[in-house]
Amino acid sequence: MKKCLTFILSLLMVLAAFGAYAQEDTSLQQILDKGQIVMGLDASFPPMGFVDADTGEIVGFDIDVAREAAKRLNVELLCQPISWDTKEMELNAYNIDCIWNGMTITPERLESMSISVPYLRNDQVLVVREADGVTQKEELAGKKLGLQAGSSANEALDAAEEFKASLDQVVPFDENLTALMDLNQGGVDAVLVDVIVANYYKTLNDYPFIVLSETLAPEEYGIGFRKGDVALTEKINALLFEMKEDGTLKLISEKWFGTDITVVGENGEPAK
């Protein structure tokens, strides 16, 4: 009986050890072994990530930070443009290693992905034509609102139930730029978009827009990884803290925004 019990216990220990081995997180080691990290991004999302019209290269705040992280990992950075509406499908199909492009941290995304510490703070805002004289969202009742399909603007709008119900129509666009161009041409009456993007386009294109002071949702940006890729997530977290401490994040932020708007560590997250 004792021999039988000993055998069963030994078998259970072997199975437990095998299970632990089978579930070993090799996400970081896989990146190091292949010498490359593939970041998925919407390449029409300035100033976070976009195609430079003069050089044809993908540039932006997120690109600079990701490139610095890749350098510190001693691997190559590959920027892979994707449809923002299918970003999680691309991630889970292993077409990309991470979603690194002004991705808002939401409860739903925390359930389906492993997400880095917040690195930028953002707001969802309403952009309108200056000539229309709109100063508050209530004046958009019965009007058409544009937003990017698959973006957190959709969730912010869903949360503002009364405002959403007052609208005549919600028009989805593939890109924020397309939505803002349609606003400029009179196709929609307002666009719900990240304040970082709104201010960038307003300055760059000198559009006759104003950004309403009332925000629909305060947000934070994070980097998305596959749910089980904890080792890779924690390594990127550590690099973000390292770049915050040595001033690299500050320099990159000042390059793109004129000031340091990064928030790494402000929520008290421990450096991994």
PDB file of C-alpha atoms in Angstrom, residues 16-250:
ATOM      1  CA  ALA A  16       3.001  18.914 -11.809  1.00  0.00           C
ATOM      2  CA  ALA A  17       6.571  19.583 -12.874  1.00  0.00           C
ATOM      3  CA  PHE A  18       5.698  18.831 -16.500  1.00  0.00           C
ATOM      4  CA  GLY A  19       2.704  21.154 -16.315  1.00  0.00           C
ATOM      5  CA  ALA A  20       4.846  23.963 -14.929  1.00  0.00           C
ATOM      6  CA  TYR A  21       7.389  23.382 -17.685  1.00  0.00           C
ATOM      7  CA  ALA A  22       4.669  23.332 -20.355  1.00  0.00           C
ATOM      8  CA  GLN A  23       3.358  26.659 -19.109  1.00  0.00           C
ATOM      9  CA  GLU A  24       6.779  28.303 -18.905  1.00  0.00           C
ATOM     10  CA  ASP A  25       6.651  31.842 -20.258  1.00  0.00           C
ATOM     11  CA  THR A  26       9.229  32.122 -23.034  1.00  0.00           C
ATOM     12  CA  SER A  27       7.859  35.335 -24.555  1.00  0.00           C
ATOM     13  CA  LEU A  28      10.943  37.422 -23.781  1.00  0.00           C
ATOM     14  CA  GLN A  29      13.396  34.693 -24.746  1.00  0.00           C
ATOM     15  CA  GLN A  30      11.654  34.227 -28.096  1.00  0.00           C
ATOM     16  CA  ILE A  31      12.201  37.904 -28.904  1.00  0.00           C
ATOM     17  CA  LEU A  32      15.845  37.683 -27.903  1.00  0.00           C
ATOM     18  CA  ASP A  33      16.353  34.480 -29.895  1.00  0.00           C
ATOM     19  CA  LYS A  34      14.886  35.833 -33.137  1.00  0.00           C
ATOM     20  CA  GLY A  35      16.612  39.192 -32.639  1.00  0.00           C
ATOM     21  CA  GLN A  36      13.523  41.160 -33.565  1.00  0.00           C
ATOM     22  CA  ILE A  37      10.376  42.620 -32.006  1.00  0.00           C
ATOM     23  CA  VAL A  38       7.417  43.374 -34.278  1.00  0.00           C
ATOM     24  CA  MET A  39       5.227  46.267 -33.174  1.00  0.00           C
ATOM     25  CA  GLY A  40       1.756  46.543 -34.673  1.00  0.00           C
ATOM     26  CA  LEU A  41       0.492  50.064 -35.278  1.00  0.00           C
ATOM     27  CA  ASP A  42      -1.967  52.255 -37.103  1.00  0.00           C
ATOM     28  CA  ALA A  43       0.498  54.073 -39.358  1.00  0.00           C
ATOM     29  CA  SER A  44      -1.853  57.039 -39.745  1.00  0.00           C
ATOM     30  CA  PHE A  45      -1.924  58.104 -36.098  1.00  0.00           C
ATOM     31  CA  PRO A  46       0.356  61.132 -35.693  1.00  0.00           C
ATOM     32  CA  PRO A  47       2.163  62.081 -33.626  1.00  0.00           C
ATOM     33  CA  MET A  48       2.271  58.547 -32.161  1.00  0.00           C
ATOM     34  CA  GLY A  49       3.065  56.680 -35.376  1.00  0.00           C
ATOM     35  CA  PHE A  50       2.693  57.751 -39.017  1.00  0.00           C
ATOM     36  CA  VAL A  51       4.357  57.738 -42.425  1.00  0.00           C
ATOM     37  CA  ASP A  52       6.631  60.710 -43.057  1.00  0.00           C
ATOM     38  CA  ALA A  53       5.519  62.208 -46.377  1.00  0.00           C
ATOM     39  CA  ASP A  54       9.074  63.194 -47.320  1.00  0.00           C
ATOM     40  CA  THR A  55      10.964  60.011 -46.442  1.00  0.00           C
ATOM     41  CA  GLY A  56       8.253  57.347 -46.560  1.00  0.00           C
ATOM     42  CA  GLU A  57       9.457  56.084 -43.186  1.00  0.00           C
ATOM     43  CA  ILE A  58       7.197  55.357 -40.215  1.00  0.00           C
ATOM     44  CA  VAL A  59       7.992  57.859 -37.468  1.00  0.00           C
ATOM     45  CA  GLY A  60       6.456  59.180 -34.267  1.00  0.00           C
ATOM     46  CA  PHE A  61       6.649  59.252 -30.481  1.00  0.00           C
ATOM     47  CA  ASP A  62       5.831  55.572 -30.048  1.00  0.00           C
ATOM     48  CA  ILE A  63       8.306  54.625 -32.765  1.00  0.00           C
ATOM     49  CA  ASP A  64      11.139  56.463 -31.022  1.00  0.00           C
ATOM     50  CA  VAL A  65      10.339  54.889 -27.641  1.00  0.00           C
ATOM     51  CA  ALA A  66       9.968  51.405 -29.132  1.00  0.00           C
ATOM     52  CA  ARG A  67      13.201  51.771 -31.085  1.00  0.00           C
ATOM     53  CA  GLU A  68      15.048  52.750 -27.903  1.00  0.00           C
ATOM     54  CA  ALA A  69      13.561  49.756 -26.072  1.00  0.00           C
ATOM     55  CA  ALA A  70      14.610  47.445 -28.912  1.00  0.00           C
ATOM     56  CA  LYS A  71      18.108  48.918 -28.809  1.00  0.00           C
ATOM     57  CA  ARG A  72      18.356  48.162 -25.091  1.00  0.00           C
ATOM     58  CA  LEU A  73      17.154  44.614 -25.759  1.00  0.00           C
ATOM     59  CA  ASN A  74      19.777  44.351 -28.509  1.00  0.00           C
ATOM     60  CA  VAL A  75      17.130  43.400 -31.082  1.00  0.00           C
ATOM     61  CA  GLU A  76      15.783  44.966 -34.273  1.00  0.00           C
ATOM     62  CA  LEU A  77      12.492  46.887 -34.300  1.00  0.00           C
ATOM     63  CA  LEU A  78      10.074  46.093 -37.115  1.00  0.00           C
ATOM     64  CA  CYS A  79       7.077  48.426 -37.539  1.00  0.00           C
ATOM     65  CA  GLN A  80       4.101  46.523 -38.946  1.00  0.00           C
ATOM     66  CA  PRO A  81       1.102  48.624 -40.054  1.00  0.00           C
ATOM     67  CA  ILE A  82      -2.220  46.943 -39.194  1.00  0.00           C
ATOM     68  CA  SER A  83      -5.912  47.734 -39.249  1.00  0.00           C
ATOM     69  CA  TRP A  84      -6.718  49.130 -35.802  1.00  0.00           C
ATOM     70  CA  ASP A  85     -10.076  47.387 -35.886  1.00  0.00           C
ATOM     71  CA  THR A  86      -8.366  43.951 -36.006  1.00  0.00           C
ATOM     72  CA  LYS A  87      -5.371  44.661 -33.786  1.00  0.00           C
ATOM     73  CA  GLU A  88      -6.078  41.898 -31.244  1.00  0.00           C
ATOM     74  CA  MET A  89      -6.586  39.349 -34.019  1.00  0.00           C
ATOM     75  CA  GLU A  90      -3.180  40.298 -35.436  1.00  0.00           C
ATOM     76  CA  LEU A  91      -1.623  39.943 -31.988  1.00  0.00           C
ATOM     77  CA  ASN A  92      -3.164  36.566 -31.194  1.00  0.00           C
ATOM     78  CA  ALA A  93      -2.322  35.257 -34.664  1.00  0.00           C
ATOM     79  CA  TYR A  94       1.362  35.991 -33.866  1.00  0.00           C
ATOM     80  CA  ASN A  95       1.625  38.395 -36.796  1.00  0.00           C
ATOM     81  CA  ILE A  96       2.919  41.001 -34.336  1.00  0.00           C
ATOM     82  CA  ASP A  97       4.552  40.831 -30.898  1.00  0.00           C
ATOM     83  CA  CYS A  98       2.830  43.862 -29.402  1.00  0.00           C
ATOM     84  CA  ILE A  99       0.374  46.683 -30.032  1.00  0.00           C
ATOM     85  CA  TRP A 100       2.386  49.842 -29.445  1.00  0.00           C
ATOM     86  CA  ASN A 101       0.569  52.855 -30.819  1.00  0.00           C
ATOM     87  CA  GLY A 102      -1.369  55.054 -28.427  1.00  0.00           C
ATOM     88  CA  MET A 103      -3.539  52.159 -27.241  1.00  0.00           C
ATOM     89  CA  THR A 104      -5.919  53.153 -24.463  1.00  0.00           C
ATOM     90  CA  ILE A 105      -5.972  50.906 -21.397  1.00  0.00           C
ATOM     91  CA  THR A 106      -9.538  49.685 -20.841  1.00  0.00           C
ATOM     92  CA  PRO A 107     -11.052  47.012 -18.555  1.00  0.00           C
ATOM     93  CA  GLU A 108     -11.926  44.936 -21.627  1.00  0.00           C
ATOM     94  CA  ARG A 109      -8.370  45.055 -22.955  1.00  0.00           C
ATOM     95  CA  LEU A 110      -6.955  44.196 -19.539  1.00  0.00           C
ATOM     96  CA  GLU A 111      -9.062  41.030 -19.681  1.00  0.00           C
ATOM     97  CA  SER A 112      -7.805  39.978 -23.100  1.00  0.00           C
ATOM     98  CA  MET A 113      -4.205  41.214 -23.071  1.00  0.00           C
ATOM     99  CA  SER A 114      -1.164  41.693 -20.884  1.00  0.00           C
ATOM    100  CA  ILE A 115      -0.660  45.470 -20.803  1.00  0.00           C
ATOM    101  CA  SER A 116       2.315  47.571 -19.761  1.00  0.00           C
ATOM    102  CA  VAL A 117       2.277  50.308 -17.161  1.00  0.00           C
ATOM    103  CA  PRO A 118       0.682  53.561 -18.430  1.00  0.00           C
ATOM    104  CA  TYR A 119       3.144  55.803 -20.251  1.00  0.00           C
ATOM    105  CA  LEU A 120       0.969  58.704 -21.500  1.00  0.00           C
ATOM    106  CA  ARG A 121      -2.269  60.317 -20.332  1.00  0.00           C
ATOM    107  CA  ASN A 122      -4.949  61.186 -22.858  1.00  0.00           C
ATOM    108  CA  ASP A 123      -8.532  62.440 -23.139  1.00  0.00           C
ATOM    109  CA  GLN A 124     -11.301  61.746 -25.631  1.00  0.00           C
ATOM    110  CA  VAL A 125     -12.459  65.126 -26.941  1.00  0.00           C
ATOM    111  CA  LEU A 126     -14.925  66.522 -29.441  1.00  0.00           C
ATOM    112  CA  VAL A 127     -13.557  68.468 -32.402  1.00  0.00           C
ATOM    113  CA  VAL A 128     -15.921  70.813 -34.264  1.00  0.00           C
ATOM    114  CA  ARG A 129     -15.688  73.436 -36.990  1.00  0.00           C
ATOM    115  CA  GLU A 130     -14.978  76.863 -35.555  1.00  0.00           C
ATOM    116  CA  ALA A 131     -17.460  78.496 -37.940  1.00  0.00           C
ATOM    117  CA  ASP A 132     -20.366  76.471 -36.513  1.00  0.00           C
ATOM    118  CA  GLY A 133     -20.107  78.217 -33.148  1.00  0.00           C
ATOM    119  CA  VAL A 134     -20.543  75.013 -31.121  1.00  0.00           C
ATOM    120  CA  THR A 135     -19.187  75.363 -27.577  1.00  0.00           C
ATOM    121  CA  GLN A 136     -20.654  72.357 -25.745  1.00  0.00           C
ATOM    122  CA  LYS A 137     -21.621  68.821 -26.665  1.00  0.00           C
ATOM    123  CA  GLU A 138     -25.341  69.367 -26.059  1.00  0.00           C
ATOM    124  CA  GLU A 139     -25.393  71.577 -29.157  1.00  0.00           C
ATOM    125  CA  LEU A 140     -24.556  68.520 -31.275  1.00  0.00           C
ATOM    126  CA  ALA A 141     -28.006  66.974 -30.725  1.00  0.00           C
ATOM    127  CA  GLY A 142     -29.391  65.776 -34.049  1.00  0.00           C
ATOM    128  CA  LYS A 143     -25.951  66.033 -35.678  1.00  0.00           C
ATOM    129  CA  LYS A 144     -23.522  63.528 -37.235  1.00  0.00           C
ATOM    130  CA  LEU A 145     -20.495  62.392 -35.206  1.00  0.00           C
ATOM    131  CA  GLY A 146     -17.430  60.734 -36.725  1.00  0.00           C
ATOM    132  CA  LEU A 147     -14.909  58.475 -34.968  1.00  0.00           C
ATOM    133  CA  GLN A 148     -12.323  55.806 -35.754  1.00  0.00           C
ATOM    134  CA  ALA A 149     -13.679  52.259 -35.887  1.00  0.00           C
ATOM    135  CA  GLY A 150     -12.182  49.998 -33.222  1.00  0.00           C
ATOM    136  CA  SER A 151     -10.799  52.898 -31.181  1.00  0.00           C
ATOM    137  CA  SER A 152     -11.522  53.737 -27.547  1.00  0.00           C
ATOM    138  CA  ALA A 153     -13.639  56.645 -28.804  1.00  0.00           C
ATOM    139  CA  ASN A 154     -16.386  54.056 -29.333  1.00  0.00           C
ATOM    140  CA  GLU A 155     -16.270  53.012 -25.673  1.00  0.00           C
ATOM    141  CA  ALA A 156     -16.205  56.627 -24.506  1.00  0.00           C
ATOM    142  CA  LEU A 157     -19.277  57.326 -26.612  1.00  0.00           C
ATOM    143  CA  ASP A 158     -21.090  54.226 -25.317  1.00  0.00           C
ATOM    144  CA  ALA A 159     -20.453  55.423 -21.758  1.00  0.00           C
ATOM    145  CA  ALA A 160     -22.016  58.818 -22.565  1.00  0.00           C
ATOM    146  CA  GLU A 161     -25.428  57.258 -23.195  1.00  0.00           C
ATOM    147  CA  GLU A 162     -27.498  60.444 -23.151  1.00  0.00           C
ATOM    148  CA  PHE A 163     -25.158  62.245 -25.536  1.00  0.00           C
ATOM    149  CA  LYS A 164     -25.006  59.262 -27.899  1.00  0.00           C
ATOM    150  CA  ALA A 165     -28.805  58.986 -27.946  1.00  0.00           C
ATOM    151  CA  SER A 166     -29.073  62.663 -28.893  1.00  0.00           C
ATOM    152  CA  LEU A 167     -27.025  62.222 -32.072  1.00  0.00           C
ATOM    153  CA  ASP A 168     -28.567  61.719 -35.487  1.00  0.00           C
ATOM    154  CA  GLN A 169     -25.829  59.352 -36.684  1.00  0.00           C
ATOM    155  CA  VAL A 170     -22.458  57.921 -35.664  1.00  0.00           C
ATOM    156  CA  VAL A 171     -20.168  57.498 -38.672  1.00  0.00           C
ATOM    157  CA  PRO A 172     -17.172  55.115 -38.349  1.00  0.00           C
ATOM    158  CA  PHE A 173     -13.945  55.823 -40.250  1.00  0.00           C
ATOM    159  CA  ASP A 174     -10.870  53.665 -40.822  1.00  0.00           C
ATOM    160  CA  GLU A 175      -8.551  56.495 -39.764  1.00  0.00           C
ATOM    161  CA  ASN A 176      -8.731  59.598 -37.588  1.00  0.00           C
ATOM    162  CA  LEU A 177      -7.317  61.689 -40.425  1.00  0.00           C
ATOM    163  CA  THR A 178     -10.155  60.629 -42.732  1.00  0.00           C
ATOM    164  CA  ALA A 179     -12.699  61.583 -40.071  1.00  0.00           C
ATOM    165  CA  LEU A 180     -11.124  65.017 -39.575  1.00  0.00           C
ATOM    166  CA  MET A 181     -10.932  65.612 -43.323  1.00  0.00           C
ATOM    167  CA  ASP A 182     -14.630  64.740 -43.567  1.00  0.00           C
ATOM    168  CA  LEU A 183     -15.333  67.205 -40.756  1.00  0.00           C
ATOM    169  CA  ASN A 184     -13.456  69.893 -42.657  1.00  0.00           C
ATOM    170  CA  GLN A 185     -15.529  69.159 -45.768  1.00  0.00           C
ATOM    171  CA  GLY A 186     -18.838  69.200 -43.883  1.00  0.00           C
ATOM    172  CA  GLY A 187     -19.588  65.476 -44.037  1.00  0.00           C
ATOM    173  CA  VAL A 188     -19.870  65.168 -40.254  1.00  0.00           C
ATOM    174  CA  ASP A 189     -20.502  67.828 -37.631  1.00  0.00           C
ATOM    175  CA  ALA A 190     -17.974  66.666 -35.018  1.00  0.00           C
ATOM    176  CA  VAL A 191     -15.279  64.057 -34.465  1.00  0.00           C
ATOM    177  CA  LEU A 192     -14.554  62.206 -31.231  1.00  0.00           C
ATOM    178  CA  VAL A 193     -10.809  61.640 -31.020  1.00  0.00           C
ATOM    179  CA  ASP A 194      -7.747  61.583 -28.742  1.00  0.00           C
ATOM    180  CA  VAL A 195      -6.802  65.098 -27.643  1.00  0.00           C
ATOM    181  CA  ILE A 196      -3.168  64.410 -28.576  1.00  0.00           C
ATOM    182  CA  VAL A 197      -4.221  63.648 -32.144  1.00  0.00           C
ATOM    183  CA  ALA A 198      -6.708  66.529 -32.313  1.00  0.00           C
ATOM    184  CA  ASN A 199      -4.141  69.125 -31.284  1.00  0.00           C
ATOM    185  CA  TYR A 200      -1.512  67.713 -33.632  1.00  0.00           C
ATOM    186  CA  TYR A 201      -3.751  67.810 -36.709  1.00  0.00           C
ATOM    187  CA  LYS A 202      -5.169  71.211 -35.807  1.00  0.00           C
ATOM    188  CA  THR A 203      -1.653  72.672 -35.671  1.00  0.00           C
ATOM    189  CA  LEU A 204      -0.225  70.747 -38.612  1.00  0.00           C
ATOM    190  CA  ASN A 205      -3.017  71.381 -41.106  1.00  0.00           C
ATOM    191  CA  ASP A 206      -4.243  74.728 -39.786  1.00  0.00           C
ATOM    192  CA  TYR A 207      -7.788  73.400 -39.925  1.00  0.00           C
ATOM    193  CA  PRO A 208     -10.468  75.860 -38.709  1.00  0.00           C
ATOM    194  CA  PHE A 209     -11.331  73.551 -35.799  1.00  0.00           C
ATOM    195  CA  ILE A 210     -11.821  74.015 -32.090  1.00  0.00           C
ATOM    196  CA  VAL A 211     -11.534  71.352 -29.399  1.00  0.00           C
ATOM    197  CA  LEU A 212     -14.377  71.517 -26.878  1.00  0.00           C
ATOM    198  CA  SER A 213     -13.134  71.942 -23.313  1.00  0.00           C
ATOM    199  CA  GLU A 214     -15.351  69.192 -21.902  1.00  0.00           C
ATOM    200  CA  THR A 215     -13.804  65.726 -22.230  1.00  0.00           C
ATOM    201  CA  LEU A 216     -15.783  62.526 -22.615  1.00  0.00           C
ATOM    202  CA  ALA A 217     -13.255  60.193 -21.021  1.00  0.00           C
ATOM    203  CA  PRO A 218      -9.830  60.545 -19.382  1.00  0.00           C
ATOM    204  CA  GLU A 219      -7.543  57.745 -20.542  1.00  0.00           C
ATOM    205  CA  GLU A 220      -4.045  56.306 -20.302  1.00  0.00           C
ATOM    206  CA  TYR A 221      -1.968  54.703 -23.043  1.00  0.00           C
ATOM    207  CA  GLY A 222      -0.330  51.309 -22.582  1.00  0.00           C
ATOM    208  CA  ILE A 223       1.429  48.680 -24.706  1.00  0.00           C
ATOM    209  CA  GLY A 224      -0.525  45.502 -25.432  1.00  0.00           C
ATOM    210  CA  PHE A 225       0.966  41.993 -25.427  1.00  0.00           C
ATOM    211  CA  ARG A 226      -0.576  38.531 -25.644  1.00  0.00           C
ATOM    212  CA  LYS A 227      -2.290  37.493 -22.426  1.00  0.00           C
ATOM    213  CA  GLY A 228       0.384  34.989 -21.394  1.00  0.00           C
ATOM    214  CA  ASP A 229       3.404  37.083 -22.395  1.00  0.00           C
ATOM    215  CA  VAL A 230       4.137  38.295 -18.875  1.00  0.00           C
ATOM    216  CA  ALA A 231       7.933  38.053 -19.131  1.00  0.00           C
ATOM    217  CA  LEU A 232       8.003  40.303 -22.189  1.00  0.00           C
ATOM    218  CA  THR A 233       5.551  42.746 -20.603  1.00  0.00           C
ATOM    219  CA  GLU A 234       7.620  42.998 -17.430  1.00  0.00           C
ATOM    220  CA  LYS A 235      10.837  43.531 -19.377  1.00  0.00           C
ATOM    221  CA  ILE A 236       9.289  46.388 -21.365  1.00  0.00           C
ATOM    222  CA  ASN A 237       7.971  47.832 -18.088  1.00  0.00           C
ATOM    223  CA  ALA A 238      11.494  47.745 -16.676  1.00  0.00           C
ATOM    224  CA  LEU A 239      12.842  49.495 -19.771  1.00  0.00           C
ATOM    225  CA  LEU A 240      10.157  52.191 -19.555  1.00  0.00           C
ATOM    226  CA  PHE A 241      11.145  52.900 -15.953  1.00  0.00           C
ATOM    227  CA  GLU A 242      14.802  52.892 -16.952  1.00  0.00           C
ATOM    228  CA  MET A 243      14.143  55.409 -19.732  1.00  0.00           C
ATOM    229  CA  LYS A 244      12.076  57.548 -17.370  1.00  0.00           C
ATOM    230  CA  GLU A 245      14.870  57.615 -14.809  1.00  0.00           C
ATOM    231  CA  ASP A 246      17.697  58.388 -17.241  1.00  0.00           C
ATOM    232  CA  GLY A 247      15.752  61.150 -19.015  1.00  0.00           C
ATOM    233  CA  THR A 248      15.287  59.395 -22.362  1.00  0.00           C
ATOM    234  CA  LEU A 249      11.477  59.502 -22.213  1.00  0.00           C
ATOM    235  CA  LYS A 250      11.613  63.206 -21.385  1.00  0.00           C
TER     236      LYS A 250
END
